[in-house]
Coordinates of C-alpha atoms in Angstrom, one line a residue:
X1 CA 5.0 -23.7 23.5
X2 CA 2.7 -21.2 22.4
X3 CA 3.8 -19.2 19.5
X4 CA 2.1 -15.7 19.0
X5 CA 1.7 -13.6 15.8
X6 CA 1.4 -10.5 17.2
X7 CA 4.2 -9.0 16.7
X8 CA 4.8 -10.5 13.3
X9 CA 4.2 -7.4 10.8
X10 CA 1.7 -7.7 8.2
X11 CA 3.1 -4.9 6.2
X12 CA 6.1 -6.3 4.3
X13 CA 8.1 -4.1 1.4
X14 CA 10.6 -5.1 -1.4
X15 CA 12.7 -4.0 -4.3
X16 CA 11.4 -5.2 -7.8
X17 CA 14.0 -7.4 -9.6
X18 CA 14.3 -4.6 -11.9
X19 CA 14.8 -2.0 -9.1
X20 CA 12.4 -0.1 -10.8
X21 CA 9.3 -1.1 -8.1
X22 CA 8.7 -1.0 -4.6
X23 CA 6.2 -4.1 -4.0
X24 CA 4.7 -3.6 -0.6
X25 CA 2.7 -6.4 0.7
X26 CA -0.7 -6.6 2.9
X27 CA -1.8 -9.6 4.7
X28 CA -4.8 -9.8 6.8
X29 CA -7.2 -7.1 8.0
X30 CA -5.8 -3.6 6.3
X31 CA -6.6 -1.3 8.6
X32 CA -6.0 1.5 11.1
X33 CA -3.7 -0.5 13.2
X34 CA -0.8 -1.0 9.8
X35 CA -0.6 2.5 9.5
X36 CA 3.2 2.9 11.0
X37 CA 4.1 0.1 9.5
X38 CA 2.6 1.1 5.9
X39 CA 4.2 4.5 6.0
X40 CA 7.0 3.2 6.8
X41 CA 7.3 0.6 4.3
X42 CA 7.2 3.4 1.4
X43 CA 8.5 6.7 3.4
X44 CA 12.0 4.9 4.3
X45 CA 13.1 4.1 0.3
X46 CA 15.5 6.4 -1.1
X47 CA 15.8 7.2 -3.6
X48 CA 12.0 7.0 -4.0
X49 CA 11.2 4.2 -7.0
X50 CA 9.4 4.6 -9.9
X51 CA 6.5 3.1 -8.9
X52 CA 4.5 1.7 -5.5
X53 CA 2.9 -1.8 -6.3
X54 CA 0.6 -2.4 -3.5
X55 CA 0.7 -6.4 -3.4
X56 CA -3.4 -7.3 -1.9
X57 CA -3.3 -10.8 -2.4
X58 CA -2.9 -11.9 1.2
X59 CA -5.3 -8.8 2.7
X60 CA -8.7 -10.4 3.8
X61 CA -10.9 -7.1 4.0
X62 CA -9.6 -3.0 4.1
X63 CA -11.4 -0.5 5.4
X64 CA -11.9 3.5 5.6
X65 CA -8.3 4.4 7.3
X66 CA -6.8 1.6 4.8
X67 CA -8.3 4.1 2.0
X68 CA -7.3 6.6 3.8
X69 CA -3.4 5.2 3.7
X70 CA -4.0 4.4 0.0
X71 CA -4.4 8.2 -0.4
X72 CA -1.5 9.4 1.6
X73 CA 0.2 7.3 -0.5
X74 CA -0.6 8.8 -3.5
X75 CA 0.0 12.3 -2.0
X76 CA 3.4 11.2 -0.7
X77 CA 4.2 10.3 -4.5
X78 CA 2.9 14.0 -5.8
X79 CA 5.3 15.3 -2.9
X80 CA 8.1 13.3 -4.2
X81 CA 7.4 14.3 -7.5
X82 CA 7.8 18.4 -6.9
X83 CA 11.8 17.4 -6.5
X84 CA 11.7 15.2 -9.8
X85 CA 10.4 12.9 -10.8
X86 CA 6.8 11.6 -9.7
X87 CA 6.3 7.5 -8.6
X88 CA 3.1 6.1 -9.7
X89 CA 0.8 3.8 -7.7
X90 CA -0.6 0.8 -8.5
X91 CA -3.0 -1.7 -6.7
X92 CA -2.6 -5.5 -7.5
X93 CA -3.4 -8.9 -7.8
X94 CA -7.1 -7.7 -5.4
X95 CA -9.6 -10.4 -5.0
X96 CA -13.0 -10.0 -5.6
X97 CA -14.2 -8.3 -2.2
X98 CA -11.3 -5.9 -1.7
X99 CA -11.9 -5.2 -5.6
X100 CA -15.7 -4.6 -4.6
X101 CA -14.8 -2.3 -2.2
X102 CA -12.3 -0.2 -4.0
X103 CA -14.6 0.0 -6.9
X104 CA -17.4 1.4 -4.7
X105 CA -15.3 3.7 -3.4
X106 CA -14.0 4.9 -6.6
X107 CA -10.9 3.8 -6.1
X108 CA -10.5 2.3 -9.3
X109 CA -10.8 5.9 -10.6
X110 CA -8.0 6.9 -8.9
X111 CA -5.7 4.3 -9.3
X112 CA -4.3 1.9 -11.6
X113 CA -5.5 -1.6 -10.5
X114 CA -4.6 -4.9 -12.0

């Protein structure tokens, strides 16, 4: 029996324990192709949380368009915000080349990473 993965969705979301937190998970390659699946795992919460923890410990390698999501992200938040109050993003539990390449981008300007 073959068994593929291809269908199976790299973009996973949860509530926090404290329902404060929307952890949403990336495994693999973050890039252009998770892009419905990433807006959808923060654009279908209501009401919107507190904060977006973006889990990277499973995501191999991210490039441009994954920035790119990062940032719509982070705009979607300031739109939120305009009716109340804003959720903050933060990036977390990055290993050592995603953290490279966030940090050359400037991302770790931008947002909170831990």
């Amino acid at each position: 029996m073959v068994v593929s993965d291809r269908f199976e969705s790299r973009v996973t979301s949860e509530i926090s324990e404290n329902g404060d937190a929307v952890i949403i998970r990336v495994a693999g390659n973050f890039d252009f192709n998770m892009h419905r699946e990433f807006q959808r795992a923060y654009r279908n919460v209501a009401p919107p949380p507190k904060m977006f923890l973006v889990d990277l410990s499973a995501t191999d390698h991210l490039d441009s368009a994954a920035l790119g999501m990062l940032l719509l992200l982070r705009d979607y938040c300031v739109e939120v915000g305009r009716e109340g109050f804003q959720p903050e993003v933060e990036l977390m539990n990055v290993n050592a080349h995603v953290s490279h390449i966030l940090s050359v981008s400037n991302f770790d300007r931008i947002f909170s990473i831990r």
